[in-house]
Amino acid sequence: MTSEPTVVEQHSNEELTHLETLIADLQLKISNAEQLLFPFEQSLRNKIADLLVEERELTQLYKEQKAVKKEKRLEQKKKGKNYSAPVGLVTINKTATILESVSDIQEKKRLYKEAMVHVHPDKFSMQEDSQDIATEITSKLIQIYKTGTLEELQAFHAHIFNGNTAINLSNVAVTLNPIIDKYSYLKKEIARLEKQLKELVERHTYKVLTTYENPMSFVEELIVYFNDRIFKMKKRTRTK
C-alpha cells in the first residue's frame, strides 16, 4: 500500500515543479528570441559583408602599427641615460591559493566519479527512457566538471542525488553537503537563463527587430556607421 506524501514532501514536490516550469518557460523564451534574432542579424551581415571585411582589416592593421610604435618607443627609452631595465618579477606567496586549488580539484574529481558511477547511460541499457535522461545528465556532468567551479559541481551533484531528476537514486548512499541547497542547481540554472534572455532582448538588433516598422531599413544606418568608421581608420593607419 502506497502512503500519502507528507506535507513537507508535497511542498518539496511543488517547489521542484515550480522551478522546472520556470526553466522550461525561460528556455522557450530564449529559443523564440534566437529564432527571430539570429536570422535577422545574419541578413544584416550579408548586406554589409564588404564593409565588415574592410573594417576588420583596417582594425588589424591599426593594432599592428600600434605595436610597432610601442616597440620603437621602448628602443628609444633604452638609449636614454636614465633608462633602467625592469627588475625581476615580484614574488608573491601563492601557497595557500595553490593548496586550495588542489583541494578543489580533488573534490571535483570525487564528486564527478561518484555521480558518473550511478548515472552512466550504460547502467540503463534496458530502460530506453532512463538511458536518454542519463545521457543528458552525464553530458551536463562532464561539461560542469571540465568548465565549471567546485560550487557548480556540488550543486549539480546534490541536484542528482536529491531526487530532482527522473532517475530514481533514492536507494544510493552518498554524502551530500548539508550546506548545499537541495534546489541550488535549478536556481543557478534559472539565474543563468534569465541573464541569457536579458542579454538577447537588450541587444540593439533585437530592439530594431521588435520596434522598427521595416527592420531591414536598419541596414542604411549600419552603412553610414561603418563608412564613417572605415574613413577614420584609414586616417589613423595612413603612412607618410
CSV table of N, CA and C in Angstrom, one decimal, residues 32 34 44 58 61 65-66 76 102 111-112 120 125 150 163 176-177 181 183 185 191 203 226 229:
chain,number,residue,atom,x,y,z
A,32,ASN,N,12.7,31.2,-28.7
A,32,ASN,CA,11.9,32.1,-29.6
A,32,ASN,C,12.6,33.3,-30.0
A,34,GLU,N,15.9,33.7,-30.1
A,34,GLU,CA,17.0,33.4,-31.0
A,34,GLU,C,16.5,33.1,-32.4
A,44,LEU,N,21.5,41.0,-42.0
A,44,LEU,CA,22.2,42.3,-41.9
A,44,LEU,C,23.7,42.2,-42.3
A,58,LEU,N,41.3,46.9,-41.5
A,58,LEU,CA,41.9,48.2,-41.0
A,58,LEU,C,42.1,48.1,-39.5
A,61,LEU,N,45.3,46.2,-39.0
A,61,LEU,CA,46.4,47.0,-39.4
A,61,LEU,C,46.7,48.0,-38.3
A,65,GLN,N,50.3,48.4,-36.3
A,65,GLN,CA,51.0,49.7,-36.3
A,65,GLN,C,51.3,50.2,-34.9
A,66,LYS,N,50.3,50.1,-34.0
A,66,LYS,CA,50.4,50.5,-32.6
A,66,LYS,C,51.5,49.7,-31.9
A,76,GLN,N,63.8,53.6,-28.0
A,76,GLN,CA,64.4,54.9,-27.7
A,76,GLN,C,64.6,55.2,-26.3
A,102,VAL,N,44.3,22.7,-5.4
A,102,VAL,CA,44.5,21.3,-5.4
A,102,VAL,C,43.4,20.6,-4.7
A,111,LEU,N,33.4,14.1,-6.6
A,111,LEU,CA,32.0,14.3,-6.9
A,111,LEU,C,31.7,13.8,-8.3
A,112,TYR,N,32.6,14.0,-9.3
A,112,TYR,CA,32.4,13.6,-10.7
A,112,TYR,C,32.3,12.1,-10.8
A,120,HIS,N,25.7,6.7,-15.2
A,120,HIS,CA,26.2,6.5,-16.6
A,120,HIS,C,25.1,5.7,-17.4
A,125,SER,N,20.8,0.5,-19.9
A,125,SER,CA,20.8,0.0,-21.2
A,125,SER,C,19.4,-0.7,-21.6
A,150,LEU,N,33.9,24.3,-8.5
A,150,LEU,CA,33.5,23.3,-7.5
A,150,LEU,C,32.1,23.5,-7.0
A,163,GLY,N,17.1,13.5,-5.8
A,163,GLY,CA,15.9,13.0,-6.5
A,163,GLY,C,15.2,14.0,-7.4
A,176,LEU,N,26.0,14.0,1.0
A,176,LEU,CA,25.6,15.3,0.5
A,176,LEU,C,26.0,16.4,1.4
A,177,ASN,N,26.5,17.5,0.8
A,177,ASN,CA,26.9,18.6,1.6
A,177,ASN,C,25.7,19.3,2.2
A,181,ASP,N,22.0,23.9,-0.9
A,181,ASP,CA,20.5,23.9,-1.1
A,181,ASP,C,20.1,22.8,-2.0
A,183,TYR,N,17.8,22.6,-4.1
A,183,TYR,CA,17.5,23.1,-5.4
A,183,TYR,C,18.5,24.1,-5.9
A,185,TYR,N,21.1,23.9,-7.8
A,185,TYR,CA,21.5,23.8,-9.2
A,185,TYR,C,20.4,24.4,-10.1
A,191,ALA,N,18.9,31.5,-12.9
A,191,ALA,CA,19.7,32.8,-12.9
A,191,ALA,C,20.5,32.9,-14.2
A,203,ARG,N,19.9,43.4,-26.8
A,203,ARG,CA,20.8,43.7,-28.0
A,203,ARG,C,20.1,44.7,-28.8
A,226,PHE,N,29.5,52.2,-40.6
A,226,PHE,CA,30.8,51.6,-41.0
A,226,PHE,C,31.6,52.4,-41.9
A,229,ARG,N,33.4,54.8,-39.8
A,229,ARG,CA,34.5,54.1,-39.0
A,229,ARG,C,35.6,53.8,-39.9
